[in-house]
Amino acid sequence: MKVLFATSELADLVKTGGLGEVSAGLPRALRQHGADVRVLLPGYPAVLAKCRELRVVGSLPGRASIPPCRIGAVRLADGLAVYVVLAPSLYERRGSPYCRPDGAEWADNDLRFGRLGLAAAQLAQGRGGLGWQPDVLHVNDWHAGLAPAYLRWEGAAVPSVLTVHNIAHQGVFSAEHRHALGIPEHAFDMNGLEFHGQISFLKAGLYYADHVCTVSPSYAREVTTPALGGGLHGLTTGLAERRQLSGIANGIDESWDPCRDPHLPMAFDAADLRGKWAAAEVVRTGLCLAPSDGPLFGVVSRLVPQKGLDIVAAAAAGIVRDGGQIAILGLGDPATEQMLNKLARSYRDNIAVLVGFNEPMARRIIGGSDFCLMPSRYEPCGLTQMQAQRYGTLPIAHATGGLADTIEDGETGFLFSDLSPGGLVAACERAFAVFADKAQLAGMRRAAMSRRFGWERRAAAYARIYRRLTGKPIAEPAAPERRPAERLEPVLAAA
Ligand code: ADP
């Protein structure tokens, strides 16, 4: 089974959040099934800087105003093959993959990601001179959402799968951009990629892909609702009715293991938590929090409205009053950063905010905290709650999406439904009660740490979809996980 996996991020090379980690984890797990998976991503400066061995192996024509590109190839240390779209005029600039250094979105994001989608569709048809053609094209999020559409418009037979990591991000551009992207007029239609008079890259993917996945079973149901479907619930409901919509929870990779995480000051496991206390000490000292015997609440998150940091801020006084401390690490909206910085200034001894992202500090906060706060308004899957459980840190999370699917309320964490400061405070009170009962705390920590969130079974679920679309065999996993406690089977979302 040959799979081309098109994505805007790959954690080894460039990452702004969960997409990069999933793009690093899933292809590798699929390779364990014997699949020949190759990742395709744009040649951002960070990618080129880390791929000194990159060889130019092919070239692809443009379309309308999308410029031609060359394709670079590199094999990462573990053998994962990566193709890089080389289009210097689109990608080689300072800033993030999506935004200028001042935070504004790149004005030509339609062309930048149109180029990614077009390259994916062209390579999927065996073009470019690589001497390799996939059996299936797997694209991720709106960034590569045009690829299934180009395939369809070009009459290609290669099946495509779209994974939606967050339906709120849709890649919507004004209608005139369709000419620059070479979109045929018939496709600018409700039955196509037209979205309220504009064009939507994500809708293109949803409409033209042969199968659509979301990153948890609950989210697969949620995207069919008006509340969380981002205006596309009619389309997703139709997909569910035709059994073309699956929810497969994300996994976390094996580096999330407190026994062998080099970023922790000392290794630990469920039987000996001294390394956990050492990590807490490093976090308190590093972030200038006062010494304390109370619980440490960690937050590692993009600082965006989705993540409910305003709810954390509103609940913070209560947490501190009850003897807790809060350590926050993240990067995002200037307004959210300012709000949190102000909060930290009001509670200097007990609340610390580190604006930025730093993998070692993320792991120390996740490892050293007693609880981790995730009052996300919605959460397609979420990785932090799984990472936290592996490290014996009990998540306190809104019962939504993948959070509801991967946390066992009262066993490995705390779920709450009332998304308000009062709801979070009530959940934190349950956590304080457990913290005061050392036997119960130890039991929950053990239960959380025994959870496995590996990619094996998730990859098997994707492999079944590829098999169904291509008719080609792909091996079952070599070593199935022993404890299938969580709900992650690819349930087809009910209409
Ligand atoms: P999302 O994809 O919405 O950011 P997830 O919980 O799925 O949320 O994934 C978060 C992952 O991204 C975690 O592993 C976290 O450590 C990491 N992360 C969070 N903030 C950043 C950031 N600013 N830069 C890079 N990685 C981040």
Short mmCIF file of C-alpha atoms and ligand atoms in Angstrom, two decimals:
data_model
loop_
_atom_site.label_atom_id
_atom_site.label_comp_id
_atom_site.label_asym_id
_atom_site.label_seq_id
_atom_site.Cartn_x
_atom_site.Cartn_y
_atom_site.Cartn_z
CA MET A 1 0.00 0.00 0.00
CA LYS A 2 1.54 3.29 -1.08
CA VAL A 3 0.21 6.42 0.61
CA LEU A 4 1.00 10.07 -0.03
CA PHE A 5 0.32 12.01 3.19
CA ALA A 6 -0.04 15.74 2.50
CA THR A 7 0.18 18.08 5.46
CA SER A 8 1.28 21.58 6.34
CA GLU A 9 3.26 20.50 9.42
CA LEU A 10 5.55 17.65 10.44
CA ALA A 11 6.82 17.87 14.02
CA ASP A 12 10.34 16.78 13.04
CA LEU A 13 10.64 19.87 10.85
CA VAL A 14 7.91 22.41 11.61
CA LYS A 15 5.05 22.47 14.11
CA THR A 16 2.56 24.96 15.52
CA GLY A 17 0.31 22.47 17.34
CA GLY A 18 -1.22 19.03 17.22
CA LEU A 19 -1.29 18.68 13.41
CA GLY A 20 2.50 18.49 13.31
CA GLU A 21 2.58 15.76 15.92
CA VAL A 22 -0.12 13.72 14.24
CA SER A 23 1.68 14.04 10.91
CA ALA A 24 4.82 12.69 12.55
CA GLY A 25 3.04 9.87 14.40
CA LEU A 26 0.48 8.42 12.01
CA PRO A 27 2.68 7.89 8.92
CA ARG A 28 5.29 6.18 11.08
CA ALA A 29 2.67 3.88 12.60
CA LEU A 30 1.34 3.07 9.12
CA ARG A 31 4.86 2.13 8.07
CA GLN A 32 4.75 -0.51 10.82
CA HIS A 33 1.88 -2.02 8.82
CA GLY A 34 4.18 -2.30 5.84
CA ALA A 35 2.66 0.71 4.09
CA ASP A 36 5.00 2.87 2.00
CA VAL A 37 3.91 6.24 3.37
CA ARG A 38 5.58 9.40 2.13
CA VAL A 39 4.86 12.81 3.62
CA LEU A 40 4.48 15.92 1.45
CA LEU A 41 4.83 19.39 2.96
CA PRO A 42 5.75 22.93 1.92
CA GLY A 43 9.37 24.03 1.87
CA TYR A 44 9.19 26.58 4.67
CA PRO A 45 12.57 27.98 5.82
CA ALA A 46 12.46 25.79 8.96
CA VAL A 47 12.02 22.71 6.78
CA LEU A 48 14.86 23.62 4.43
CA ALA A 49 17.15 24.47 7.35
CA LYS A 50 16.64 21.04 8.85
CA CYS A 51 16.86 19.14 5.55
CA ARG A 52 20.41 19.75 4.46
CA GLU A 53 20.37 16.42 2.58
CA LEU A 54 17.41 17.45 0.43
CA ARG A 55 17.74 16.33 -3.20
CA VAL A 56 15.64 17.75 -6.02
CA VAL A 57 13.87 14.74 -7.53
CA GLY A 58 11.13 16.18 -9.67
CA SER A 59 9.20 19.16 -10.88
CA LEU A 60 5.54 19.98 -11.39
CA PRO A 61 3.76 22.48 -13.61
CA GLY A 62 1.65 25.31 -12.21
CA ARG A 63 -2.00 25.99 -12.87
CA ALA A 64 -3.53 29.43 -13.51
CA SER A 65 -1.58 31.72 -11.09
CA ILE A 66 -0.14 28.84 -9.04
CA PRO A 67 3.55 28.79 -9.98
CA PRO A 68 5.43 25.64 -10.99
CA CYS A 69 7.45 23.98 -8.26
CA ARG A 70 10.23 21.51 -7.79
CA ILE A 71 10.01 18.55 -5.44
CA GLY A 72 12.79 17.84 -2.97
CA ALA A 73 13.17 14.50 -1.23
CA VAL A 74 14.77 13.58 2.04
CA ARG A 75 14.72 10.57 4.33
CA LEU A 76 14.56 11.32 8.04
CA ALA A 77 16.80 9.42 10.46
CA ASP A 78 14.28 6.62 10.95
CA GLY A 79 13.71 6.20 7.21
CA LEU A 80 10.49 8.21 6.86
CA ALA A 81 10.43 9.59 3.31
CA VAL A 82 9.51 13.26 3.00
CA TYR A 83 8.79 15.21 -0.18
CA VAL A 84 9.11 18.97 0.05
CA VAL A 85 7.31 21.41 -2.26
CA LEU A 86 9.99 23.85 -3.38
CA ALA A 87 8.34 27.12 -4.35
CA PRO A 88 10.59 29.86 -2.96
CA SER A 89 8.25 32.72 -3.93
CA LEU A 90 5.50 31.18 -1.78
CA TYR A 91 7.27 29.64 1.18
CA GLU A 92 10.72 31.10 1.74
CA ARG A 93 9.90 34.02 4.01
CA ARG A 94 10.10 34.89 7.68
CA GLY A 95 7.04 34.15 9.81
CA SER A 96 4.95 31.11 10.71
CA PRO A 97 3.54 28.69 8.15
CA TYR A 98 0.33 30.71 8.14
CA CYS A 99 1.12 34.23 9.29
CA ARG A 100 3.50 37.12 8.86
CA PRO A 101 5.79 37.98 11.76
CA ASP A 102 3.21 40.60 12.86
CA GLY A 103 0.54 37.89 13.20
CA ALA A 104 -1.53 38.77 10.11
CA GLU A 105 -2.29 35.93 7.73
CA TRP A 106 -0.24 35.84 4.54
CA ALA A 107 -2.28 37.59 1.84
CA ASP A 108 -1.47 34.86 -0.68
CA ASN A 109 -2.39 31.87 1.51
CA ASP A 110 -4.75 30.73 -1.26
CA LEU A 111 -1.81 30.31 -3.64
CA ARG A 112 0.53 28.98 -0.97
CA PHE A 113 -1.84 26.19 0.01
CA GLY A 114 -3.31 25.85 -3.47
CA ARG A 115 0.25 24.95 -4.46
CA LEU A 116 0.39 22.30 -1.74
CA GLY A 117 -2.95 20.77 -2.77
CA LEU A 118 -2.08 20.88 -6.46
CA ALA A 119 1.31 19.23 -5.86
CA ALA A 120 -0.41 16.49 -3.84
CA ALA A 121 -2.92 15.86 -6.63
CA GLN A 122 -0.22 15.87 -9.32
CA LEU A 123 2.06 13.49 -7.43
CA ALA A 124 -0.93 11.26 -6.69
CA GLN A 125 -1.32 10.91 -10.45
CA GLY A 126 2.30 9.83 -10.83
CA ARG A 127 3.40 13.15 -12.30
CA GLY A 128 6.59 14.99 -11.40
CA GLY A 129 9.13 12.39 -12.45
CA LEU A 130 9.45 10.69 -9.08
CA GLY A 131 8.90 7.21 -10.44
CA TRP A 132 6.46 6.61 -7.61
CA GLN A 133 2.68 6.78 -7.51
CA PRO A 134 0.58 6.27 -4.39
CA ASP A 135 -2.48 4.02 -4.19
CA VAL A 136 -4.22 6.55 -1.98
CA LEU A 137 -3.83 10.25 -1.22
CA HIS A 138 -4.37 11.24 2.41
CA VAL A 139 -4.67 15.00 3.00
CA ASN A 140 -4.99 16.97 6.20
CA ASP A 141 -7.06 20.04 7.03
CA TRP A 142 -7.90 22.92 4.72
CA HIS A 143 -4.26 23.45 3.78
CA ALA A 144 -4.36 20.45 1.46
CA GLY A 145 -8.14 20.51 0.97
CA LEU A 146 -8.00 21.39 -2.72
CA ALA A 147 -6.11 18.19 -3.57
CA PRO A 148 -9.15 15.87 -3.74
CA ALA A 149 -10.88 18.52 -5.87
CA TYR A 150 -8.00 18.80 -8.37
CA LEU A 151 -7.95 15.00 -8.57
CA ARG A 152 -11.63 14.91 -9.39
CA TRP A 153 -11.45 17.76 -11.90
CA GLU A 154 -8.58 16.02 -13.65
CA GLY A 155 -10.54 12.77 -13.82
CA ALA A 156 -7.97 10.86 -11.75
CA ALA A 157 -8.95 7.50 -10.28
CA VAL A 158 -6.72 7.69 -7.16
CA PRO A 159 -8.92 7.65 -4.04
CA SER A 160 -8.46 10.37 -1.45
CA VAL A 161 -9.00 10.65 2.30
CA LEU A 162 -9.31 13.94 4.17
CA THR A 163 -8.65 14.16 7.90
CA VAL A 164 -10.25 17.19 9.54
CA HIS A 165 -8.24 18.23 12.58
CA ASN A 166 -10.34 21.32 13.24
CA ILE A 167 -13.42 22.21 11.22
CA ALA A 168 -13.30 25.80 12.49
CA HIS A 169 -10.33 26.50 10.20
CA GLN A 170 -11.66 26.35 6.67
CA GLY A 171 -9.43 28.30 4.32
CA VAL A 172 -12.14 30.62 3.00
CA PHE A 173 -11.18 33.13 0.30
CA SER A 174 -13.12 35.56 -1.80
CA ALA A 175 -14.70 34.19 -4.95
CA GLU A 176 -12.37 35.99 -7.38
CA HIS A 177 -9.47 33.85 -6.16
CA ARG A 178 -10.98 30.88 -7.98
CA HIS A 179 -9.51 32.11 -11.26
CA ALA A 180 -5.99 32.26 -9.82
CA LEU A 181 -6.40 28.73 -8.48
CA GLY A 182 -7.67 27.29 -11.76
CA ILE A 183 -10.99 26.24 -10.25
CA PRO A 184 -13.49 25.27 -12.97
CA GLU A 185 -16.64 27.37 -13.05
CA HIS A 186 -18.95 24.38 -12.47
CA ALA A 187 -17.25 23.79 -9.11
CA PHE A 188 -18.17 27.26 -7.85
CA ASP A 189 -21.50 25.93 -6.72
CA MET A 190 -23.19 24.75 -3.55
CA ASN A 191 -22.45 21.25 -4.87
CA GLY A 192 -18.76 22.05 -5.02
CA LEU A 193 -16.50 24.36 -3.06
CA GLU A 194 -18.66 27.46 -2.94
CA PHE A 195 -19.40 28.56 0.62
CA HIS A 196 -21.77 31.52 1.01
CA GLY A 197 -20.45 33.23 -2.10
CA GLN A 198 -16.81 32.50 -1.30
CA ILE A 199 -14.53 29.54 -1.90
CA SER A 200 -13.64 27.16 0.89
CA PHE A 201 -10.63 24.84 0.72
CA LEU A 202 -12.03 22.69 3.52
CA LYS A 203 -15.38 22.36 1.84
CA ALA A 204 -13.55 21.28 -1.32
CA GLY A 205 -11.90 18.50 0.65
CA LEU A 206 -15.15 17.46 2.33
CA TYR A 207 -17.05 17.50 -0.93
CA TYR A 208 -14.53 15.79 -3.22
CA ALA A 209 -12.65 13.34 -0.95
CA ASP A 210 -13.75 9.72 -1.06
CA HIS A 211 -13.68 9.44 2.70
CA VAL A 212 -13.47 11.93 5.55
CA CYS A 213 -12.08 11.32 9.03
CA THR A 214 -12.14 13.49 12.09
CA VAL A 215 -9.74 13.04 14.95
CA SER A 216 -12.09 11.50 17.52
CA PRO A 217 -15.40 9.63 17.45
CA SER A 218 -17.19 12.33 19.46
CA TYR A 219 -15.93 15.06 17.14
CA ALA A 220 -17.20 13.05 14.15
CA ARG A 221 -20.66 13.36 15.67
CA GLU A 222 -20.17 16.99 16.71
CA VAL A 223 -19.22 18.18 13.21
CA THR A 224 -22.66 17.06 12.02
CA THR A 225 -24.33 19.51 14.44
CA PRO A 226 -25.11 23.19 13.79
CA ALA A 227 -23.26 24.11 16.99
CA LEU A 228 -19.88 22.63 16.03
CA GLY A 229 -20.12 21.96 12.30
CA GLY A 230 -18.73 25.34 11.31
CA GLY A 231 -21.58 25.90 8.86
CA LEU A 232 -20.72 22.65 7.09
CA HIS A 233 -22.97 20.36 9.14
CA GLY A 234 -25.29 19.75 6.18
CA LEU A 235 -22.39 18.36 4.18
CA THR A 236 -20.96 16.33 7.07
CA THR A 237 -24.40 14.92 7.90
CA GLY A 238 -24.66 13.71 4.31
CA LEU A 239 -21.22 12.11 4.61
CA ALA A 240 -22.30 10.35 7.80
CA GLU A 241 -25.47 9.08 6.15
CA ARG A 242 -23.41 7.68 3.28
CA ARG A 243 -20.97 6.15 5.78
CA GLN A 244 -18.14 8.29 4.44
CA LEU A 245 -17.34 9.88 7.81
CA SER A 246 -15.23 8.23 10.53
CA GLY A 247 -13.90 9.38 13.86
CA ILE A 248 -10.49 7.99 14.74
CA ALA A 249 -8.80 9.35 17.84
CA ASN A 250 -5.27 10.62 17.52
CA GLY A 251 -2.45 8.95 19.38
CA ILE A 252 0.73 10.15 21.02
CA ASP A 253 4.15 8.86 20.17
CA GLU A 254 6.42 6.75 22.35
CA SER A 255 8.56 9.71 23.37
CA TRP A 256 5.77 10.52 25.83
CA ASP A 257 7.12 8.13 28.43
CA PRO A 258 8.20 9.46 31.85
CA CYS A 259 10.63 6.55 32.19
CA ARG A 260 12.76 7.82 29.31
CA ASP A 261 11.99 11.46 28.65
CA PRO A 262 15.33 13.28 28.48
CA HIS A 263 13.62 16.62 29.19
CA LEU A 264 12.61 15.57 32.71
CA PRO A 265 15.11 16.15 35.49
CA MET A 266 14.67 12.53 36.61
CA ALA A 267 12.82 9.57 35.11
CA PHE A 268 9.75 8.25 36.95
CA ASP A 269 7.03 5.66 36.75
CA ALA A 270 3.88 4.82 38.66
CA ALA A 271 5.83 2.96 41.36
CA ASP A 272 8.32 5.73 42.04
CA LEU A 273 7.17 9.30 41.53
CA ARG A 274 10.25 11.07 42.84
CA GLY A 275 11.02 12.26 39.31
CA LYS A 276 7.56 13.83 39.19
CA TRP A 277 8.27 15.88 42.32
CA ALA A 278 11.64 16.85 40.83
CA ALA A 279 9.88 18.08 37.67
CA ALA A 280 7.43 20.08 39.81
CA GLU A 281 10.38 21.64 41.63
CA VAL A 282 12.02 22.61 38.33
CA VAL A 283 8.76 24.20 37.13
CA ARG A 284 8.21 26.13 40.37
CA THR A 285 11.77 27.38 40.46
CA GLY A 286 12.01 28.03 36.73
CA LEU A 287 8.79 30.04 36.70
CA CYS A 288 9.44 31.83 40.03
CA LEU A 289 6.47 30.31 41.86
CA ALA A 290 6.63 30.13 45.64
CA PRO A 291 7.44 26.76 47.27
CA SER A 292 4.19 24.93 48.01
CA ASP A 293 2.73 21.61 49.11
CA GLY A 294 -0.50 22.34 47.28
CA PRO A 295 -1.41 21.00 43.88
CA LEU A 296 0.15 22.36 40.70
CA PHE A 297 -2.23 22.91 37.78
CA GLY A 298 -0.51 22.96 34.39
CA VAL A 299 -1.67 24.45 31.09
CA VAL A 300 0.25 23.80 27.87
CA SER A 301 -1.74 25.17 25.00
CA ARG A 302 -2.02 27.42 22.06
CA LEU A 303 -3.38 30.64 23.56
CA VAL A 304 -6.49 31.00 21.41
CA PRO A 305 -10.18 31.45 22.29
CA GLN A 306 -10.92 27.76 21.53
CA LYS A 307 -8.84 26.68 24.52
CA GLY A 308 -10.94 28.52 27.15
CA LEU A 309 -8.06 30.34 28.84
CA ASP A 310 -10.53 33.09 29.78
CA ILE A 311 -12.33 30.45 31.85
CA VAL A 312 -9.04 29.48 33.51
CA ALA A 313 -8.45 33.16 34.29
CA ALA A 314 -11.93 33.52 35.80
CA ALA A 315 -11.47 30.38 37.92
CA ALA A 316 -7.89 31.19 38.92
CA ALA A 317 -8.68 33.15 42.09
CA GLY A 318 -10.62 30.18 43.48
CA ILE A 319 -7.82 27.73 42.63
CA VAL A 320 -5.22 29.91 44.33
CA ARG A 321 -7.47 30.52 47.36
CA ASP A 322 -7.79 26.76 47.82
CA GLY A 323 -3.99 26.37 47.85
CA GLY A 324 -3.31 25.61 44.19
CA GLN A 325 -0.76 27.10 41.83
CA ILE A 326 -1.02 27.43 38.06
CA ALA A 327 1.78 27.19 35.47
CA ILE A 328 0.87 28.19 31.93
CA LEU A 329 2.97 27.76 28.78
CA GLY A 330 1.82 28.75 25.33
CA LEU A 331 1.77 31.08 22.41
CA GLY A 332 -1.08 32.64 20.52
CA ASP A 333 -3.33 35.67 20.37
CA PRO A 334 -1.80 38.85 21.76
CA ALA A 335 -5.08 39.55 23.63
CA THR A 336 -5.01 36.17 25.39
CA GLU A 337 -1.32 36.57 26.18
CA GLN A 338 -1.97 39.98 27.71
CA MET A 339 -4.89 38.69 29.77
CA LEU A 340 -2.77 35.88 31.19
CA ASN A 341 0.23 38.11 31.85
CA LYS A 342 -2.04 40.44 33.81
CA LEU A 343 -3.36 37.48 35.78
CA ALA A 344 0.17 36.33 36.61
CA ARG A 345 1.10 39.84 37.79
CA SER A 346 -1.86 39.75 40.21
CA TYR A 347 -0.79 36.41 41.72
CA ARG A 348 3.00 36.51 41.39
CA ASP A 349 3.68 33.67 43.86
CA ASN A 350 1.06 31.32 42.56
CA ILE A 351 0.41 31.88 38.87
CA ALA A 352 3.11 31.94 36.21
CA VAL A 353 2.76 32.42 32.49
CA LEU A 354 5.52 31.66 30.03
CA VAL A 355 4.63 33.04 26.62
CA GLY A 356 6.39 31.04 23.93
CA PHE A 357 6.81 27.42 23.14
CA ASN A 358 9.57 25.24 24.33
CA GLU A 359 9.33 21.47 24.18
CA PRO A 360 11.47 20.73 27.29
CA MET A 361 9.41 23.16 29.40
CA ALA A 362 6.16 21.74 27.99
CA ARG A 363 7.21 18.28 29.10
CA ARG A 364 8.33 19.46 32.54
CA ILE A 365 5.03 21.24 33.14
CA ILE A 366 3.05 18.23 31.94
CA GLY A 367 5.27 15.90 33.99
CA GLY A 368 5.49 18.02 37.13
CA SER A 369 1.86 19.10 37.46
CA ASP A 370 -0.73 17.27 39.53
CA PHE A 371 -3.57 18.33 37.26
CA CYS A 372 -3.83 19.82 33.83
CA LEU A 373 -6.54 22.28 32.87
CA MET A 374 -8.30 21.92 29.50
CA PRO A 375 -11.57 23.87 29.48
CA SER A 376 -11.62 23.90 25.66
CA ARG A 377 -14.83 25.23 24.13
CA TYR A 378 -14.51 22.39 21.67
CA GLU A 379 -11.64 19.98 21.16
CA PRO A 380 -11.43 17.83 18.03
CA CYS A 381 -9.08 15.43 19.81
CA GLY A 382 -6.48 17.12 22.00
CA LEU A 383 -3.11 15.59 22.71
CA THR A 384 -2.17 17.26 25.98
CA GLN A 385 -4.72 15.30 28.03
CA MET A 386 -3.21 12.04 26.76
CA GLN A 387 0.34 13.20 27.39
CA ALA A 388 -0.70 14.31 30.88
CA GLN A 389 -2.27 10.95 31.77
CA ARG A 390 0.90 9.11 30.69
CA TYR A 391 2.79 11.31 33.21
CA GLY A 392 0.33 10.77 36.05
CA THR A 393 -1.13 14.28 35.68
CA LEU A 394 -4.89 14.15 35.89
CA PRO A 395 -6.68 16.24 33.26
CA ILE A 396 -9.57 18.49 34.27
CA ALA A 397 -11.39 18.96 31.01
CA HIS A 398 -14.61 20.04 29.34
CA ALA A 399 -16.52 16.92 28.26
CA THR A 400 -16.29 17.62 24.55
CA GLY A 401 -14.83 15.93 21.47
CA GLY A 402 -11.69 13.91 22.00
CA LEU A 403 -11.42 15.00 25.64
CA ALA A 404 -14.61 13.06 26.41
CA ASP A 405 -13.29 10.08 24.42
CA THR A 406 -9.87 9.80 26.05
CA ILE A 407 -10.47 10.70 29.72
CA GLU A 408 -12.35 8.38 32.11
CA ASP A 409 -14.19 10.72 34.47
CA GLY A 410 -13.31 9.98 38.10
CA GLU A 411 -10.79 7.31 37.06
CA THR A 412 -8.08 9.01 35.04
CA GLY A 413 -9.23 12.62 35.23
CA PHE A 414 -12.21 14.91 35.67
CA LEU A 415 -14.72 15.86 33.00
CA PHE A 416 -17.23 18.67 33.38
CA SER A 417 -20.13 19.68 31.16
CA ASP A 418 -20.94 23.17 32.43
CA LEU A 419 -18.46 25.24 30.43
CA SER A 420 -18.22 28.26 32.71
CA PRO A 421 -15.89 29.45 35.46
CA GLY A 422 -18.32 27.85 37.95
CA GLY A 423 -18.17 24.54 36.06
CA LEU A 424 -14.38 24.57 36.06
CA VAL A 425 -14.22 25.56 39.75
CA ALA A 426 -16.58 22.69 40.64
CA ALA A 427 -14.38 20.24 38.71
CA CYS A 428 -11.29 21.65 40.44
CA GLU A 429 -13.01 21.14 43.81
CA ARG A 430 -13.35 17.45 42.93
CA ALA A 431 -9.65 17.46 42.10
CA PHE A 432 -8.74 19.17 45.39
CA ALA A 433 -10.74 16.49 47.26
CA VAL A 434 -8.83 13.74 45.49
CA PHE A 435 -5.54 15.55 46.13
CA ALA A 436 -6.35 15.48 49.85
CA ASP A 437 -7.00 11.72 49.78
CA LYS A 438 -3.57 10.28 49.02
CA ALA A 439 -4.81 6.73 48.38
CA GLN A 440 -7.40 7.89 45.88
CA LEU A 441 -4.90 10.20 44.21
CA ALA A 442 -2.38 7.39 43.87
CA GLY A 443 -5.05 5.10 42.43
CA MET A 444 -6.13 7.64 39.81
CA ARG A 445 -2.53 8.38 38.92
CA ARG A 446 -1.82 4.67 38.43
CA ALA A 447 -4.95 4.29 36.29
CA ALA A 448 -3.97 7.29 34.18
CA MET A 449 -0.38 6.16 33.74
CA SER A 450 -1.45 2.68 32.69
CA ARG A 451 -3.41 4.10 29.73
CA ARG A 452 -1.79 3.58 26.37
CA PHE A 453 -2.50 6.07 23.65
CA GLY A 454 -0.16 4.59 21.05
CA TRP A 455 -0.76 4.90 17.34
CA GLU A 456 -0.99 1.17 16.54
CA ARG A 457 -4.74 0.72 16.71
CA ARG A 458 -5.43 4.13 15.22
CA ALA A 459 -3.18 3.33 12.28
CA ALA A 460 -5.03 0.03 11.87
CA ALA A 461 -8.30 1.96 11.62
CA TYR A 462 -6.87 4.21 8.89
CA ALA A 463 -5.45 1.15 7.15
CA ARG A 464 -8.92 -0.38 7.00
CA ILE A 465 -10.19 2.75 5.28
CA TYR A 466 -7.35 2.66 2.73
CA ARG A 467 -8.07 -1.03 2.14
CA ARG A 468 -11.73 -0.37 1.56
CA LEU A 469 -11.02 2.43 -0.91
CA THR A 470 -8.28 0.70 -2.86
CA GLY A 471 -9.16 -2.99 -2.52
CA LYS A 472 -5.50 -3.52 -1.67
CA PRO A 473 -4.35 -5.51 1.35
CA ILE A 474 -2.46 -3.92 4.22
CA ALA A 475 -1.18 -5.82 7.22
CA GLU A 476 -2.89 -5.77 10.62
CA PRO A 477 -0.67 -4.45 13.41
CA ALA A 478 2.08 -6.77 14.56
CA ALA A 479 1.41 -6.33 18.27
CA PRO A 480 -2.11 -5.22 19.19
CA GLU A 481 -2.33 -3.21 22.38
CA ARG A 482 -3.53 -5.23 25.29
CA ARG A 483 -5.80 -2.75 26.96
CA PRO A 484 -8.46 -1.42 24.61
CA ALA A 485 -9.99 0.75 27.32
CA GLU A 486 -10.67 3.86 25.32
CA ARG A 487 -13.33 4.46 22.73
CA LEU A 488 -11.38 4.99 19.57
CA GLU A 489 -12.79 2.59 17.02
CA PRO A 490 -13.70 4.33 13.80
CA VAL A 491 -17.36 4.63 14.60
CA LEU A 492 -19.22 5.94 11.63
CA ALA A 493 -20.91 9.04 12.90
CA ALA A 494 -24.61 8.51 13.22
CA ALA A 495 -26.75 10.92 11.27
P1 ADP B 1 -3.95 21.94 19.06
O1 ADP B 1 -3.59 21.07 17.90
O2 ADP B 1 -5.32 22.54 18.98
O3 ADP B 1 -2.91 22.94 19.37
P2 ADP B 1 -3.62 19.54 20.65
O4 ADP B 1 -3.90 19.27 22.09
O5 ADP B 1 -4.17 18.60 19.64
O6 ADP B 1 -4.05 21.02 20.36
O7 ADP B 1 -2.05 19.54 20.42
C1 ADP B 1 -1.24 20.30 21.19
C2 ADP B 1 0.20 19.85 21.01
O8 ADP B 1 0.94 20.93 20.47
C3 ADP B 1 0.82 19.47 22.32
O9 ADP B 1 1.74 18.43 22.12
C4 ADP B 1 1.51 20.75 22.74
O10 ADP B 1 2.64 20.48 23.52
C5 ADP B 1 1.92 21.36 21.42
N1 ADP B 1 1.85 22.81 21.42
C6 ADP B 1 1.04 23.61 22.13
N2 ADP B 1 1.30 24.90 21.88
C7 ADP B 1 2.29 24.92 20.95
C8 ADP B 1 3.03 25.94 20.28
N3 ADP B 1 2.77 27.23 20.52
N4 ADP B 1 3.99 25.58 19.40
C9 ADP B 1 4.26 24.28 19.18
N5 ADP B 1 3.61 23.26 19.79
C10 ADP B 1 2.65 23.58 20.66
#
